[in-house]
CSV table of C-alpha atoms in Angstrom, one decimal:
chain,number,residue,atom,x,y,z
A,23,MET,CA,0.1,0.2,0.0
A,24,ALA,CA,1.4,3.3,-1.1
A,25,PRO,CA,2.1,5.7,2.0
A,26,LEU,CA,0.1,8.7,2.8
A,27,THR,CA,2.0,12.0,2.2
A,28,LEU,CA,1.4,15.0,4.0
A,29,ASN,CA,2.2,18.3,3.3
A,30,PHE,CA,3.4,21.0,5.6
A,31,SER,CA,4.1,24.8,5.6
A,32,PHE,CA,5.7,27.1,8.1
A,33,PRO,CA,7.4,30.4,8.3
A,34,ASP,CA,11.2,30.7,6.6
A,35,THR,CA,13.4,28.7,8.6
A,36,PRO,CA,17.2,28.5,7.7
A,37,ALA,CA,18.2,25.4,5.8
A,38,SER,CA,20.7,23.0,8.0
A,39,ALA,CA,21.6,19.3,7.6
A,40,ASP,CA,20.0,18.8,11.1
A,41,LEU,CA,16.1,20.3,10.4
A,42,ARG,CA,13.8,17.4,10.7
A,43,LEU,CA,10.2,17.1,10.2
A,44,ALA,CA,8.7,14.5,12.8
A,45,ALA,CA,5.6,12.5,13.2
A,46,ILE,CA,5.3,11.5,17.1
A,47,TYR,CA,3.1,9.8,19.2
A,48,PHE,CA,3.4,9.2,23.1
A,49,GLU,CA,3.5,6.2,25.2
A,50,GLN,CA,1.8,6.3,28.5
A,51,ALA,CA,1.7,3.4,30.8
A,52,THR,CA,-0.5,4.9,33.6
A,53,PRO,CA,-3.0,8.0,33.2
A,54,GLY,CA,-1.6,11.2,34.5
A,55,GLY,CA,1.8,9.3,34.2
A,56,PRO,CA,5.1,10.6,32.4
A,57,ALA,CA,4.4,10.1,28.7
A,58,ALA,CA,7.6,8.9,26.4
A,59,VAL,CA,8.0,10.4,22.9
A,60,LYS,CA,8.1,7.7,20.1
A,61,VAL,CA,8.9,8.6,16.6
A,62,LEU,CA,6.9,7.2,13.9
A,63,SER,CA,8.3,8.7,10.7
A,64,MET,CA,10.9,11.5,10.2
A,65,GLY,CA,12.2,13.3,7.1
A,66,TYR,CA,15.0,15.5,6.4
A,67,VAL,CA,14.1,19.3,5.6
A,68,GLY,CA,16.2,21.6,3.4
A,69,GLY,CA,19.6,19.6,3.1
A,70,SER,CA,22.7,21.2,3.9
A,71,GLY,CA,21.3,24.9,3.1
A,72,GLY,CA,23.6,27.5,2.3
A,73,SER,CA,24.2,31.0,3.0
A,74,GLY,CA,20.9,32.7,3.3
A,75,ALA,CA,19.2,29.7,2.0
A,76,SER,CA,15.9,29.0,3.8
A,77,VAL,CA,12.6,26.6,3.3
A,78,ASN,CA,9.0,26.9,4.2
A,79,THR,CA,7.4,23.8,3.1
A,80,ALA,CA,7.9,20.0,3.7
A,81,THR,CA,6.4,16.5,3.0
A,82,LEU,CA,6.4,13.7,5.4
A,83,SER,CA,5.0,10.2,4.9
A,84,LEU,CA,3.0,7.8,6.9
A,85,TYR,CA,3.0,4.0,6.2
A,86,ALA,CA,0.4,1.7,6.9
A,87,ASP,CA,2.3,-1.0,8.8
A,88,SER,CA,3.5,1.6,11.0
A,89,LEU,CA,0.1,3.2,11.6
A,90,ASN,CA,-1.4,-0.3,12.5
A,91,THR,CA,1.5,-1.1,15.0
A,92,VAL,CA,0.6,2.1,16.9
A,93,LYS,CA,-3.0,2.1,16.8
A,94,SER,CA,-2.6,-1.5,18.5
A,95,ASN,CA,-0.2,-0.2,21.2
A,96,PRO,CA,-1.8,-0.3,24.5
A,97,LEU,CA,0.4,2.3,25.7
A,98,CYS,CA,-0.9,4.9,23.2
A,99,ILE,CA,-4.6,4.1,22.6
A,100,SER,CA,-6.8,5.0,25.5
A,101,ALA,CA,-10.3,5.8,26.3
A,102,PHE,CA,-11.1,9.7,24.9
A,103,LYS,CA,-12.8,10.4,28.0
A,104,THR,CA,-10.1,10.0,30.5
A,105,GLY,CA,-7.2,10.8,27.8
A,106,GLU,CA,-7.6,13.6,25.6
A,107,ALA,CA,-10.8,14.9,27.5
A,108,SER,CA,-8.9,14.6,31.0
A,109,GLY,CA,-9.3,17.5,33.2
A,110,MET,CA,-11.8,19.1,31.0
A,111,GLN,CA,-15.3,20.3,32.1
A,112,SER,CA,-18.9,19.2,31.0
A,113,VAL,CA,-17.3,16.3,28.8
A,114,VAL,CA,-19.9,14.6,26.5
A,115,VAL,CA,-18.5,11.5,24.1
A,116,SER,CA,-20.7,9.6,22.1
A,117,PRO,CA,-20.4,6.6,22.4
A,118,ASP,CA,-18.3,7.4,25.7
A,119,THR,CA,-16.2,4.1,25.4
A,120,VAL,CA,-14.4,5.2,22.1
A,121,LYS,CA,-10.6,4.9,22.4
A,122,THR,CA,-8.2,6.9,20.2
A,123,CYS,CA,-4.5,7.2,19.6
A,124,ASN,CA,-2.7,10.4,18.3
A,125,VAL,CA,0.2,11.1,16.1
A,126,TYR,CA,1.4,14.9,16.4
A,127,PHE,CA,4.0,16.6,14.1
A,128,THR,CA,6.8,18.8,14.9
A,129,LEU,CA,9.7,20.8,13.2
A,130,PHE,CA,13.1,20.6,14.9
A,131,ARG,CA,16.7,20.8,14.8
A,132,ASP,CA,18.3,17.7,15.7
A,133,ARG,CA,21.1,18.9,17.4
A,134,ASN,CA,22.4,15.8,19.4
A,135,SER,CA,21.9,13.6,16.7
A,136,ASN,CA,19.5,11.1,18.5
A,137,ASN,CA,16.7,11.2,15.7
A,138,SER,CA,14.2,12.0,18.2
A,139,PRO,CA,13.1,15.8,18.8
A,140,GLU,CA,13.5,17.7,22.4
A,141,SER,CA,11.9,20.6,23.9
A,142,THR,CA,15.0,22.6,23.3
A,143,GLU,CA,15.1,21.3,19.7
A,144,GLU,CA,11.4,22.3,18.5
A,145,LEU,CA,10.9,25.1,16.3
A,146,TYR,CA,7.3,24.8,15.1
A,147,LEU,CA,4.4,22.7,15.8
A,148,THR,CA,0.9,21.9,14.8
A,149,HIS,CA,-2.6,21.3,16.7
A,150,ASP,CA,-3.7,19.3,13.7
A,151,ILE,CA,-3.1,15.7,14.5
A,152,TYR,CA,-3.4,12.4,12.7
A,153,SER,CA,-5.9,10.4,14.9
A,154,TYR,CA,-7.2,6.7,15.1
A,155,ALA,CA,-10.8,6.3,16.5
A,156,ASN,CA,-11.7,2.7,17.1
A,157,SER,CA,-15.3,3.9,16.5
A,158,ALA,CA,-16.9,7.2,14.8
A,159,PHE,CA,-17.8,9.5,17.3
A,160,THR,CA,-18.5,13.2,18.4
A,161,TYR,CA,-17.7,15.1,21.5
A,162,SER,CA,-17.7,18.4,23.5
A,163,PHE,CA,-16.2,19.8,26.5
A,164,THR,CA,-15.3,23.1,28.4
A,165,SER,CA,-11.8,23.9,29.1
A,166,PRO,CA,-11.0,24.2,33.0
A,167,ASP,CA,-11.2,28.1,33.2
A,168,SER,CA,-14.7,28.0,30.9
A,169,ARG,CA,-13.2,30.3,28.5
A,170,SER,CA,-13.2,27.8,25.9
A,171,THR,CA,-15.6,25.0,24.4
A,172,GLU,CA,-14.2,22.3,21.9
A,173,SER,CA,-16.4,19.9,19.9
A,174,GLY,CA,-15.5,17.7,17.1
A,175,THR,CA,-16.7,14.9,15.0
A,176,ARG,CA,-14.1,12.1,14.0
A,177,THR,CA,-14.6,9.1,11.8
A,178,ASN,CA,-13.7,5.5,12.4
A,179,GLY,CA,-10.1,4.6,11.8
A,180,TRP,CA,-7.3,7.0,10.9
A,181,SER,CA,-8.3,10.5,9.6
A,182,LEU,CA,-6.5,14.0,9.4
A,183,VAL,CA,-8.0,16.1,12.2
A,184,ARG,CA,-7.9,20.1,11.6
A,185,HIS,CA,-7.7,22.3,14.6
A,186,GLU,CA,-9.6,25.7,14.2
A,187,VAL,CA,-10.3,28.3,16.8
A,188,LEU,CA,-12.8,31.2,16.4
A,189,GLN,CA,-13.7,34.2,18.8
A,190,PRO,CA,-17.1,35.2,18.4
A,191,THR,CA,-17.4,39.2,18.5
A,192,ALA,CA,-20.5,38.7,20.9
A,193,THR,CA,-18.2,37.0,23.3
A,194,PRO,CA,-14.6,38.5,23.0
A,195,ASP,CA,-13.4,36.6,26.0
A,196,ARG,CA,-14.5,33.3,24.8
A,197,TYR,CA,-13.0,30.8,22.3
A,198,VAL,CA,-14.8,28.1,20.3
A,199,VAL,CA,-12.5,25.2,19.2
A,200,SER,CA,-13.4,22.5,16.9
A,201,MET,CA,-11.8,19.5,15.8
A,202,ASN,CA,-13.0,17.6,13.1
A,203,SER,CA,-11.8,14.9,10.8
A,204,VAL,CA,-11.6,16.0,7.3
A,205,PRO,CA,-12.8,14.0,3.8
A,206,THR,CA,-9.7,12.5,2.0
A,207,ALA,CA,-10.1,14.9,-0.4
A,208,ASP,CA,-8.7,17.6,1.7
A,209,LEU,CA,-5.6,15.8,2.9
A,210,GLY,CA,-3.7,17.6,0.2
A,211,ILE,CA,-3.9,20.9,1.9
A,212,ALA,CA,-0.9,22.0,3.7
A,213,ILE,CA,-0.7,21.7,7.2
A,214,ARG,CA,0.4,24.9,8.8
A,215,MET,CA,2.8,25.0,11.5
A,216,HIS,CA,3.6,27.6,14.1
A,217,VAL,CA,5.2,28.4,17.3
A,218,ASP,CA,4.0,26.3,20.5
A,219,SER,CA,0.8,28.0,21.8
A,220,ASP,CA,-2.4,27.3,23.9
A,221,ARG,CA,-4.3,24.9,21.7
A,222,LEU,CA,-7.8,26.0,23.3
A,223,THR,CA,-7.2,29.8,22.2
A,224,SER,CA,-4.7,30.2,19.4
A,225,MET,CA,-5.8,31.7,16.3
A,226,GLY,CA,-3.5,31.8,13.6
A,227,VAL,CA,-0.2,31.8,15.5
A,228,ARG,CA,3.2,32.8,14.0
A,229,GLY,CA,6.3,33.3,15.4
A,230,GLY,CA,10.2,33.7,15.3
A,231,LEU,CA,13.1,31.1,14.3
A,232,LYS,CA,15.6,29.3,16.2
């Protein structure tokens, strides 16, 4: 089976031999416990670069065999209600037994050459995710500070889930977040990366370079 190739865009970034784009997931032995970062797929970005050279786009491939392994990993897949929605208020999930396992994306400089992103190496990320659900589901919840409400619809199996935040003019101190699976036809639309930000309030964030 041919791999799924995703497109990414990010602010102009100096090209270098250690610039990487990675798809990662987390292994967590106990709810609320420490999570270990695992690399699912990684690509080189920008080659060796040169004086003044910069890059702002990249692609990354995800392979079916690797995705099948991850979705069956008991340290990744967990109940949405006690995993992704942990700590939130007024959580409603249907069906409430659904389990998910998520893949995240990060652009980083692999300064220590260990082929894994570390917090001091990360440049940009995205709140879009590639998510597995063991059944189609819908959900909604409110953030702990009650300033944000999030809702979403996800399909059964793997899907790209796009992140969107709106701030209605009628309620300027409130945010409306959506996380929905996109149709296959939209997989070619570039995933925009940005500096780290609050997923529940960030709107079109751009940022500086490292």
